[in-house]
Amino acid sequence: MNATTGGIHQDKILIVDDEPEILIALTDLLDDEFVIVQASSAQEALAVLQKHPDISVIISDQRMRDMTGDMFLTEARKTSDAGTILLTGYADLDTVVSALNRGAISFYAAKPWEAGSLLAMVREAAAGYRTRRELTTERALLRSLFDNLPLGLAITDTAGRITRLNALAAEAFGRPLKECIGQAETALLGDVPVETRSVDDFRTTDEFPGVRRTGPDGRESWHRISRVELALPSDSSAIQPVSVLIDQNVTDLIEMEKRARQADKMQAIGTLAGGIAHDFNNLLTAILGSLELVQDMQPPTDPNISRLFTNAMDAARRGAVLTQKLLDFSRPRDLARRPVDVPKLLGQMQGLLAQSVGGGGSRAVPVRLRLPDEELPQASTDPSLLEVALVNLCLNARDAQPKGGEIIISAEAVTLSQEGQRENMVVGRSGRPLPPGHYVVVSVADRGVGMTPETQARIFEPFFTTKSVGSGIGLGLPMVYGFVQRNGGDVRVSSNPGVGTSIELWLPAISKDGSQGAIQPGPTETHHSHGNQRSILVVDDDPAVAAVTVGFLAKAGFRVLECHSGVKALDLVRSRPDIGLVVMDLLMPEMNGDECARRIAVLRPDLAVIFVTGFADRAILPPDARVLAKPFTREALLSGVEDLIPVK
């Protein structure tokens, strides 16, 4: 790099002369403006050029003892791009002309020189050197950019012949790079559509027909071919105008557009599902709850009536599962996590699971629980979503055993340590090992057809299903996976064709000291013993749903009050101190459940509230809110209620 003095650039000048007086005179003339390097012979000067590649100008005498100046400068040209000035006498003019013709020198000055004229030559030669260096740098940058841009670039002349291209363009043409030079654009592209634009309006986001290509490995890719006409100044007629062909691989862009369209589609599904879910889940809650209550009142004795009753229950449950799948996939609910006694929950669900996957028909598959004798730690999870996940897994296990078999649901406590973690059998999206900690592992196993590794790799993809048309939509396992991942756990799968499948749900456990395995503890729940405050207030704007909720609670031995608006609920809370719990719909006209709960908290800070909803927007609820999803079973309702208020 050339020297700078006080922030001002100074070019470096090499003066070569075997007469010390000449060296001194030239140095005195130039050292105010330039950095001077001296050499007293041609060989010494060549060595100096090796050490100082940033020499801007070489001033050499013609007559030197070891080599003539023109020969020295010719040799110097091989390693240096410096400007060259030859000092000579009048007798050497033929030599000067020859050196100029060979390009060995830029200027010459006769001895004795005129100081002003020589100084101007040096300045001009230094400026030329700087320009050449800048052009070399720009050329290197452009060449590097041309070769390394993630675009195929080919430059053509006015006749449409390729004059320059990069490796990606040659690869797109399917020929070696050297064979493409000089070829006509049409011969290489064929009838591929080409979009012509000017430099000013070149864009890559407009719709334009793409070109599909198949590579040597058989993989398909999409390309967009564009031509940019380079606009040259009107006074540059001596230069042939050119255009640039740009081959852009838009495979990733197309894939991103597909994913964006899919995301828009799923958002639309979520919006639509959210709009109808509340009313639809109210209907399912009323149907399921009424059927359960009727069954308790008068169990059918006629086998035909019993079969029709079971069919109605099974259809309603399948409708509830389908609605929940759509809701959880399109708009995953936030978790209402709390300590859950997994063996107790499984015991309460056994009847539901037996009816869901058994049903007494030709596809009946028994459900067996395999629980450990020792007490398990509680799991930190959302019991409602865990129930839905288990129903989904059991339905899949039933369908995997068309010739009959059994479903085994087990639970165990597992501790993962830093030193030795249990072997990963995970087939999911994360592929990450679980953090060390305590877990409750719930597994659903079958002895069915099993899965190949290729199928296992896709089972968590939305809408992927191995079932026949009309038998599944491919949202069950993605919903299960999403729930467990958001719960801080993992889903692990072990399966072999013809042997069966085991799917494990790893849920963070809560140890005896209250800490949770691998995650921060969630909001703690206070278990109240309300003494004589045993009445439960049910608030729901749908009388049919309220009737079912009241029926479940009354059957369990609770005193129940019922109303159908938030305003009436506030009046009852003010006038009835015996109310020990409120079970309230979240979405109601005039006053939503969340607003009503905030006002209840002002009147009775100790009064707990369970929100019941078909499509809860958790963002409007406090983080420790209890949420029961519609349609709910009697077991799910009572499980949440009994944690807050005891049964008689």
XYZ file of C-alpha atoms in Angstrom:
648
model
C 0.000 0.000 0.000
C 1.314 3.453 -0.835
C 2.323 5.738 1.985
C 0.212 8.464 3.524
C 1.367 11.583 5.293
C -1.069 13.474 7.461
C -3.946 11.610 5.871
C -2.785 12.579 2.302
C -1.997 9.722 -0.091
C 1.616 9.619 -1.340
C 2.670 7.474 -4.278
C 5.932 5.575 -4.101
C 8.525 6.375 -6.779
C 11.508 4.176 -7.668
C 14.486 6.137 -9.087
C 17.146 4.022 -10.871
C 20.473 5.559 -11.923
C 24.091 4.575 -11.460
C 25.147 8.204 -10.977
C 24.683 9.411 -7.358
C 24.320 13.030 -8.481
C 21.274 12.140 -10.645
C 19.689 10.234 -7.759
C 20.127 13.219 -5.467
C 18.770 15.697 -8.016
C 15.651 13.641 -8.787
C 15.010 13.000 -5.094
C 15.193 16.712 -4.320
C 12.675 17.376 -7.111
C 10.126 14.728 -6.043
C 10.387 13.997 -2.323
C 8.043 16.790 -1.265
C 5.171 15.047 -3.071
C 6.191 11.390 -3.269
C 7.876 8.662 -1.254
C 11.234 7.991 -2.879
C 13.010 4.640 -3.174
C 16.457 4.583 -4.817
C 18.490 1.959 -6.703
C 21.922 2.402 -8.275
C 21.660 -0.487 -10.739
C 19.052 -2.365 -12.772
C 19.560 -5.585 -10.827
C 19.189 -3.765 -7.526
C 16.014 -2.117 -8.854
C 14.487 -5.485 -9.813
C 15.111 -6.687 -6.268
C 13.484 -3.541 -4.887
C 10.381 -4.224 -6.988
C 10.086 -7.660 -5.407
C 10.086 -6.067 -1.931
C 7.875 -3.104 -2.885
C 5.074 -4.302 -5.205
C 3.239 -1.009 -4.591
C 5.702 1.119 -6.563
C 3.602 3.600 -8.559
C 6.232 5.013 -10.958
C 9.704 3.897 -12.098
C 12.131 6.545 -13.360
C 15.167 4.967 -15.016
C 18.235 6.239 -16.795
C 18.832 4.675 -20.212
C 22.568 4.193 -19.939
C 23.564 2.083 -16.923
C 26.544 -0.224 -16.452
C 24.669 -3.535 -15.950
C 21.638 -3.065 -18.223
C 20.138 -0.444 -20.491
C 17.115 1.399 -19.181
C 14.732 0.174 -21.910
C 15.702 -3.451 -21.259
C 15.354 -2.955 -17.493
C 11.884 -1.446 -17.861
C 10.846 -4.268 -20.205
C 11.898 -6.746 -17.527
C 10.180 -4.722 -14.782
C 6.894 -4.857 -16.723
C 6.781 -8.616 -16.052
C 6.201 -8.087 -12.316
C 5.028 -4.493 -11.941
C 2.220 -2.379 -13.350
C 3.937 0.859 -12.379
C 4.115 3.790 -14.752
C 7.538 4.052 -16.410
C 9.603 7.086 -17.416
C 12.883 6.736 -19.339
C 15.557 9.419 -19.035
C 17.693 9.560 -22.166
C 19.867 11.688 -24.366
C 18.993 12.747 -27.924
C 21.216 10.040 -29.343
C 18.916 7.375 -27.951
C 15.683 8.402 -29.734
C 15.489 5.223 -31.834
C 15.689 3.166 -28.678
C 12.972 5.282 -27.052
C 10.623 4.820 -30.016
C 11.161 1.086 -29.942
C 10.473 0.983 -26.174
C 7.300 3.011 -26.621
C 6.104 0.649 -29.336
C 6.746 -2.358 -27.095
C 4.828 -0.701 -24.238
C 7.881 -0.800 -22.039
C 7.683 2.903 -21.153
C 4.869 5.391 -20.537
C 6.889 8.613 -20.971
C 10.437 9.707 -21.683
C 12.344 12.837 -20.803
C 15.557 14.094 -22.329
C 18.538 15.054 -20.263
C 18.852 17.610 -18.938
C 15.198 17.558 -17.985
C 12.871 20.470 -17.421
C 11.745 20.203 -13.792
C 8.106 21.215 -14.287
C 7.663 18.945 -17.288
C 9.209 15.930 -15.530
C 7.105 16.527 -12.420
C 3.943 16.585 -14.566
C 4.997 13.288 -16.199
C 5.475 11.686 -12.809
C 2.083 12.877 -11.616
C 0.399 11.590 -14.788
C 2.157 8.229 -14.542
C 1.159 7.896 -10.853
C -2.465 8.737 -11.657
C -2.464 6.138 -14.446
C -1.089 3.545 -12.054
C -3.832 4.281 -9.514
C -6.493 4.011 -12.224
C -5.115 0.672 -13.398
C -5.065 -0.655 -9.852
C -8.658 0.445 -9.291
C -9.722 -1.163 -12.566
C -7.927 -4.368 -11.627
C -9.669 -4.422 -8.266
C -13.062 -3.733 -9.842
C -12.446 -6.397 -12.474
C -11.527 -8.941 -9.802
C -14.600 -8.066 -7.762
C -16.882 -8.312 -10.774
C -15.285 -11.578 -11.875
C -15.711 -13.034 -8.399
C -19.292 -11.789 -8.253
C -20.003 -13.136 -11.742
C -18.617 -16.567 -10.862
C -20.088 -16.880 -7.371
C -23.566 -15.377 -7.594
C -26.255 -18.027 -7.001
C -27.547 -17.258 -10.510
C -26.665 -18.572 -13.924
C -25.244 -15.612 -15.904
C -24.464 -15.605 -19.623
C -23.444 -12.526 -21.642
C -24.421 -12.407 -25.317
C -23.473 -10.106 -28.169
C -25.778 -8.492 -30.730
C -25.858 -11.715 -32.752
C -27.073 -13.663 -29.713
C -23.801 -15.567 -29.248
C -22.515 -16.388 -25.757
C -19.338 -14.434 -25.052
C -18.995 -15.156 -21.342
C -20.855 -17.264 -18.764
C -20.416 -18.697 -15.299
C -20.461 -22.302 -14.133
C -24.119 -22.252 -13.051
C -25.203 -21.101 -16.500
C -23.143 -23.829 -18.165
C -24.674 -26.365 -15.799
C -28.149 -25.122 -16.728
C -27.282 -25.462 -20.439
C -26.059 -28.995 -19.767
C -22.654 -28.460 -21.433
C -19.071 -27.796 -20.323
C -18.377 -24.094 -19.924
C -15.838 -23.887 -22.759
C -18.230 -25.518 -25.213
C -20.837 -22.829 -24.556
C -18.593 -19.932 -25.603
C -19.528 -18.781 -29.099
C -22.714 -20.820 -29.203
C -25.970 -19.138 -30.168
C -28.341 -18.482 -27.300
C -31.196 -20.147 -29.174
C -29.158 -23.310 -29.707
C -28.589 -23.661 -25.975
C -32.010 -22.552 -24.710
C -34.284 -24.000 -27.385
C -37.875 -22.839 -26.976
C -37.525 -21.941 -23.294
C -39.574 -18.781 -22.501
C -37.327 -15.811 -21.783
C -38.496 -12.666 -20.023
C -36.867 -9.517 -21.437
C -36.433 -6.519 -19.157
C -34.334 -3.422 -18.900
C -31.897 -2.884 -16.084
C -34.255 -0.438 -14.373
C -37.257 -2.739 -14.154
C -35.603 -6.102 -13.547
C -37.371 -7.917 -10.769
C -37.734 -11.548 -9.738
C -41.104 -11.513 -8.041
C -43.451 -11.102 -10.994
C -45.421 -14.042 -12.280
C -43.649 -15.551 -15.284
C -43.729 -19.066 -16.765
C -41.043 -21.165 -15.141
C -38.898 -23.870 -16.712
C -38.795 -27.315 -15.128
C -35.522 -29.204 -15.392
C -34.438 -32.653 -14.261
C -30.886 -32.981 -12.979
C -28.519 -35.945 -13.382
C -29.697 -37.272 -10.015
C -33.331 -37.253 -11.197
C -34.358 -34.355 -8.956
C -36.571 -31.704 -10.506
C -35.943 -27.986 -10.207
C -37.728 -24.872 -11.447
C -35.950 -21.990 -13.185
C -36.885 -18.518 -14.363
C -34.943 -17.238 -17.388
C -34.664 -13.467 -17.873
C -32.762 -11.260 -20.300
C -31.513 -7.849 -19.219
C -30.536 -5.451 -22.001
C -27.555 -3.357 -20.963
C -28.210 0.279 -21.855
C -24.995 1.879 -23.167
C -24.357 5.628 -23.599
C -25.126 7.057 -27.040
C -21.462 7.939 -27.611
C -20.245 4.367 -27.113
C -21.053 3.158 -30.619
C -17.636 1.625 -30.895
C -18.624 -0.872 -28.201
C -20.982 -3.663 -29.140
C -24.157 -3.584 -27.011
C -24.695 -6.747 -24.990
C -27.404 -8.433 -22.973
C -27.242 -10.724 -19.957
C -29.214 -13.936 -19.606
C -30.081 -14.631 -15.974
C -31.033 -18.169 -14.984
C -32.556 -18.100 -11.495
C -33.278 -21.346 -9.670
C -36.646 -20.607 -8.074
C -37.298 -24.069 -6.634
C -36.984 -22.817 -3.051
C -39.131 -19.772 -3.870
C -41.865 -21.979 -5.303
C -41.694 -24.230 -2.254
C -41.942 -21.186 0.017
C -44.946 -19.944 -1.945
C -46.565 -23.354 -1.583
C -45.921 -23.293 2.175
C -47.284 -19.748 2.389
C -50.429 -20.780 0.533
C -50.765 -23.772 2.833
C -50.342 -21.499 5.858
C -53.015 -19.153 4.495
C -55.275 -22.129 3.906
C -54.778 -23.385 7.453
C -55.377 -19.902 8.852
C -58.633 -19.782 6.911
C -59.567 -23.190 8.296
C -58.738 -21.963 11.792
C -60.851 -18.844 11.366
C -63.770 -20.862 10.032
C -63.414 -23.529 12.699
C -63.225 -20.910 15.444
C -66.417 -19.295 14.237
C -68.469 -22.488 14.379
C -66.680 -24.396 17.142
C -68.422 -22.724 20.057
C -71.948 -23.549 18.881
C -71.005 -26.952 17.498
C -69.247 -27.989 20.711
C -72.260 -26.782 22.706
C -74.406 -29.177 20.678
C -71.973 -32.056 21.190
C -71.752 -31.314 24.910
C -75.540 -31.399 25.214
C -75.790 -34.618 23.155
C -73.018 -36.508 24.925
C -73.977 -35.307 28.388
C -77.660 -36.050 27.889
C -76.893 -39.561 26.612
C -74.684 -40.246 29.632
C -77.343 -38.976 32.020
C -80.083 -40.990 30.294
C -77.933 -44.094 30.477
C -77.513 -43.573 34.233
C -81.240 -43.095 34.738
C -82.516 -46.082 32.756
C -79.978 -48.508 31.315
C -81.523 -50.042 28.142
C -82.478 -53.700 28.346
C -83.340 -54.247 24.700
C -80.134 -55.198 22.778
C -81.240 -53.181 19.749
C -81.805 -50.093 21.867
C -78.449 -50.647 23.548
C -76.729 -50.929 20.170
C -78.365 -47.754 18.844
C -77.505 -45.933 22.068
C -73.865 -47.007 21.759
C -73.788 -45.937 18.109
C -75.096 -42.489 19.073
C -72.465 -42.115 21.811
C -69.678 -43.282 19.484
C -70.766 -40.909 16.684
C -70.927 -37.944 19.061
C -67.478 -38.747 20.452
C -66.020 -39.047 16.973
C -67.553 -35.684 16.108
C -65.953 -34.197 19.209
C -62.548 -35.702 18.378
C -62.719 -34.426 14.793
C -63.636 -30.915 15.923
C -60.799 -30.921 18.444
C -58.310 -32.117 15.823
C -59.204 -29.262 13.517
C -59.040 -26.721 16.327
C -55.751 -27.923 17.762
C -54.083 -28.161 14.355
C -55.278 -24.852 12.930
C -55.000 -22.867 16.153
C -53.237 -24.760 18.970
C -54.669 -23.964 22.364
C -52.445 -22.791 25.160
C -52.012 -25.384 27.841
C -53.902 -25.230 31.125
C -51.200 -27.205 32.912
C -51.626 -28.470 36.428
C -50.558 -31.482 38.497
C -52.285 -34.592 37.156
C -52.478 -38.018 38.779
C -51.994 -40.079 35.618
C -53.108 -43.501 36.997
C -56.265 -41.905 38.394
C -56.991 -40.178 35.075
C -56.445 -43.440 33.176
C -58.769 -45.264 35.547
C -61.465 -42.636 35.020
C -60.997 -42.832 31.241
C -61.023 -46.611 30.935
C -64.765 -46.769 30.362
C -64.633 -43.984 27.780
C -61.736 -45.621 25.957
C -63.410 -49.019 25.991
C -66.559 -47.545 24.465
C -64.608 -45.462 21.904
C -62.432 -48.271 20.526
C -64.490 -51.289 21.579
C -68.153 -50.699 21.044
C -68.976 -54.393 20.782
C -68.811 -54.388 16.941
C -66.635 -56.312 14.526
C -63.734 -53.925 15.194
C -63.920 -54.357 18.982
C -60.490 -54.260 20.595
C -60.120 -54.569 24.379
C -58.275 -51.823 26.255
C -56.117 -52.946 29.179
C -54.348 -50.781 31.747
C -50.929 -51.804 32.990
C -50.102 -49.564 35.938
C -47.199 -49.950 38.395
C -47.777 -50.955 42.000
C -45.730 -48.059 43.324
C -47.100 -44.545 43.407
C -46.150 -42.389 40.432
C -45.292 -38.696 40.668
C -47.853 -36.317 39.272
C -47.390 -35.074 35.701
C -47.468 -31.418 34.744
C -49.909 -31.318 31.839
C -53.326 -30.270 30.584
C -55.654 -33.176 31.513
C -58.218 -32.318 28.832
C -55.672 -32.376 26.031
C -54.059 -35.514 27.460
C -57.447 -37.235 27.326
C -57.945 -36.195 23.696
C -54.416 -37.399 22.826
C -55.042 -40.811 24.426
C -58.354 -41.229 22.599
C -56.571 -40.446 19.313
C -53.816 -42.960 19.999
C -56.306 -45.647 20.972
C -58.367 -45.098 17.826
C -55.208 -45.429 15.731
C -54.231 -48.569 17.648
C -57.671 -50.071 17.006
C -57.457 -49.332 13.274
C -53.980 -50.909 13.155
C -55.499 -54.235 14.317
C -58.223 -55.039 11.738
C -58.172 -58.717 12.707
C -58.439 -58.029 16.418
C -55.907 -57.778 19.203
C -55.597 -55.574 22.256
C -54.507 -52.115 23.317
C -52.272 -51.823 26.355
C -51.964 -48.463 28.112
C -49.188 -48.244 30.670
C -47.536 -45.565 32.772
C -44.157 -45.412 34.458
C -41.803 -42.915 36.055
C -38.484 -42.352 34.266
C -35.522 -40.224 35.289
C -33.085 -39.007 32.658
C -29.645 -38.097 33.965
C -26.838 -36.187 32.317
C -24.554 -39.227 32.353
C -26.823 -41.934 30.977
C -30.019 -41.060 29.157
C -32.457 -43.711 28.071
C -31.951 -44.694 24.421
C -33.818 -42.446 22.008
C -36.458 -44.239 19.956
C -37.966 -40.975 18.790
C -39.525 -40.660 15.345
C -40.638 -37.066 15.268
C -39.731 -33.634 14.065
C -37.406 -32.420 16.797
C -34.878 -35.265 16.784
C -33.507 -33.700 19.972
C -32.914 -35.671 23.152
C -35.036 -34.682 26.125
C -33.415 -32.568 28.830
C -32.389 -34.474 31.963
C -35.118 -34.619 34.584
C -38.099 -36.573 35.896
C -40.849 -37.730 33.539
C -44.090 -39.666 33.604
C -44.224 -41.828 30.474
C -47.649 -42.903 29.196
C -47.511 -45.480 26.403
C -50.187 -46.878 24.102
C -49.154 -50.182 22.509
C -50.848 -52.487 20.025
C -50.060 -55.774 18.293
C -51.125 -54.594 14.871
C -49.663 -54.237 11.414
C -46.824 -51.945 12.495
C -45.060 -49.376 10.348
C -42.105 -49.257 7.994
C -39.315 -46.743 8.691
C -40.556 -44.651 5.742
C -44.052 -44.450 7.236
C -42.699 -43.700 10.714
C -40.755 -40.748 9.299
C -43.998 -39.114 8.088
C -46.591 -39.913 10.747
C -46.395 -36.444 12.291
C -46.911 -34.644 8.963
C -50.305 -32.879 8.790
C -52.803 -34.699 6.565
C -50.536 -37.725 6.073
C -52.576 -40.883 6.632
C -52.309 -44.553 5.744
C -56.031 -45.059 6.187
C -58.507 -45.420 3.365
C -60.506 -42.458 2.069
C -63.113 -41.435 4.621
C -61.356 -43.227 7.484
C -59.005 -40.478 8.590
C -57.809 -36.975 7.716
C -54.249 -37.187 9.079
C -54.550 -34.660 11.909
C -54.642 -36.959 14.939
C -50.922 -37.613 15.400
C -49.847 -34.048 14.473
C -52.237 -32.820 17.187
C -50.760 -35.280 19.699
C -47.217 -34.289 18.737
C -47.962 -30.563 18.973
C -49.602 -30.945 22.384
C -46.708 -32.941 23.889
C -44.044 -30.643 22.438
C -45.792 -27.561 23.849
C -46.059 -29.436 27.123
C -42.248 -29.663 27.370
C -42.067 -33.374 26.554
C -41.668 -35.586 23.535
C -43.375 -38.323 21.534
C -41.368 -41.507 20.993
C -42.338 -44.259 18.592
C -41.210 -47.863 18.317
C -42.721 -49.927 15.509
C -41.959 -52.871 13.234
C -44.062 -54.242 10.373
C -46.159 -57.190 11.507
C -45.157 -56.771 15.159
C -47.032 -53.702 16.360
C -46.484 -50.154 17.526
C -45.786 -48.463 20.836
C -46.169 -44.693 21.173
C -44.871 -43.037 24.328
C -45.920 -39.631 25.631
C -43.168 -38.188 27.832
C -44.643 -35.683 30.282
C -42.600 -33.616 32.774
C -43.123 -34.938 36.301
C -43.567 -32.991 39.515
C -41.359 -34.286 42.308
C -42.368 -34.407 45.945
C -40.705 -31.067 46.628
C -42.903 -29.464 43.968
C -40.253 -28.999 41.271
C -40.848 -30.177 37.732
C -38.535 -32.273 35.620
C -36.710 -30.348 32.870
C -39.006 -27.285 32.989
C -39.836 -24.402 35.248
C -42.781 -25.026 37.560
C -46.081 -23.650 36.347
C -48.629 -21.862 38.476
C -49.401 -23.742 41.660
C -52.953 -24.691 42.474
C -54.490 -24.159 45.897
C -56.776 -26.908 47.116
C -59.522 -25.314 49.210
C -61.596 -27.100 51.798
C -64.728 -24.976 51.767
C -66.540 -26.486 54.722
C -70.190 -25.559 54.284
C -69.517 -23.618 51.056
C -70.521 -26.604 48.962
C -72.748 -25.062 46.316
C -71.463 -24.829 42.749
C -72.706 -22.100 40.435
C -73.057 -23.141 36.771
C -73.120 -20.220 34.319
C -73.823 -20.921 30.628
C -75.898 -19.013 28.081
C -76.924 -22.320 26.435
C -79.621 -23.939 28.637
C -78.962 -27.389 27.143
C -75.273 -27.286 28.093
C -76.085 -25.852 31.505
C -78.579 -28.683 32.097
C -75.912 -31.301 31.304
C -73.322 -29.639 33.566
C -75.848 -29.362 36.399
C -76.850 -32.995 35.894
C -73.241 -34.249 36.122
C -72.543 -32.248 39.288
C -75.841 -33.083 40.992
C -75.305 -36.785 40.273
C -71.897 -36.514 41.987
C -73.506 -35.103 45.161
C -72.933 -31.361 44.795
C -75.524 -28.665 45.450
C -75.833 -26.775 42.183
C -77.142 -23.341 41.224
C -77.793 -22.461 37.590
C -77.993 -19.195 35.638
C -77.518 -18.108 32.031
C -75.738 -14.737 32.070
C -72.780 -13.029 33.678
C -74.979 -10.337 35.244
C -77.141 -12.926 37.007
C -73.996 -14.773 38.136
C -72.713 -11.620 39.873
C -76.051 -11.191 41.657
C -75.931 -14.797 42.932
C -72.312 -14.446 44.114
C -73.301 -11.346 46.099
C -76.325 -13.004 47.703
C -75.133 -16.594 48.175
C -72.027 -16.935 50.375
C -72.415 -20.742 50.227
C -71.157 -20.788 46.617
C -67.753 -22.458 46.700
C -66.984 -22.755 42.983
C -68.125 -21.275 39.672
C -68.215 -23.346 36.466
C -68.672 -20.751 33.733
C -68.841 -20.586 29.943
C -66.176 -18.315 28.475
C -68.068 -16.935 25.475
C -71.413 -15.410 26.464
C -73.404 -12.398 25.171
C -73.359 -9.059 27.021
C -70.650 -10.140 29.484
C -67.965 -12.704 28.654
C -66.810 -15.219 31.206
C -63.393 -13.588 31.622
C -64.967 -10.206 32.488
C -67.430 -11.853 34.848
C -64.568 -13.717 36.560
C -62.639 -10.467 37.091
C -65.673 -8.915 38.771
C -66.209 -12.040 40.887
C -62.565 -11.788 42.015
C -63.307 -8.308 43.384
C -66.356 -9.582 45.289
C -64.885 -12.917 46.399
C -61.099 -13.215 45.899
C -61.187 -16.766 47.323
C -63.793 -18.061 44.866
C -62.330 -20.362 42.212
C -63.590 -20.379 38.608
C -63.438 -23.137 35.988
C -63.918 -21.839 32.448
C -65.795 -24.072 30.039
C -65.398 -23.331 26.342
C -65.484 -24.865 22.905
C -62.770 -22.596 21.533
C -60.830 -20.785 24.230
C -58.687 -17.815 23.396
C -56.186 -18.234 26.206
C -54.749 -14.786 25.557
C -57.704 -13.193 27.373
C -57.331 -15.423 30.439
C -54.798 -15.268 33.277
C -51.956 -17.799 32.983
C -53.213 -19.892 35.926
C -56.815 -20.128 34.651
C -58.527 -23.516 34.683
C -60.065 -24.363 31.328
C -62.318 -27.308 30.491
C -62.782 -27.913 26.767
C -66.200 -28.658 25.299
C -67.471 -31.240 24.738
C -66.330 -32.615 28.092
C -66.966 -35.934 29.778
C -68.323 -36.361 33.259
C -64.896 -37.612 34.376
C -63.112 -34.522 33.020
C -65.569 -32.164 34.732
C -65.472 -33.957 38.068
C -61.683 -34.281 37.964
C -61.351 -30.508 37.804
C -64.098 -29.844 40.336
C -62.909 -32.343 42.946
C -59.482 -30.713 43.041
C -61.128 -27.483 44.213
C -64.112 -28.564 46.291
C -64.586 -31.948 48.009
C -67.516 -34.311 47.466
C -69.886 -34.963 50.410
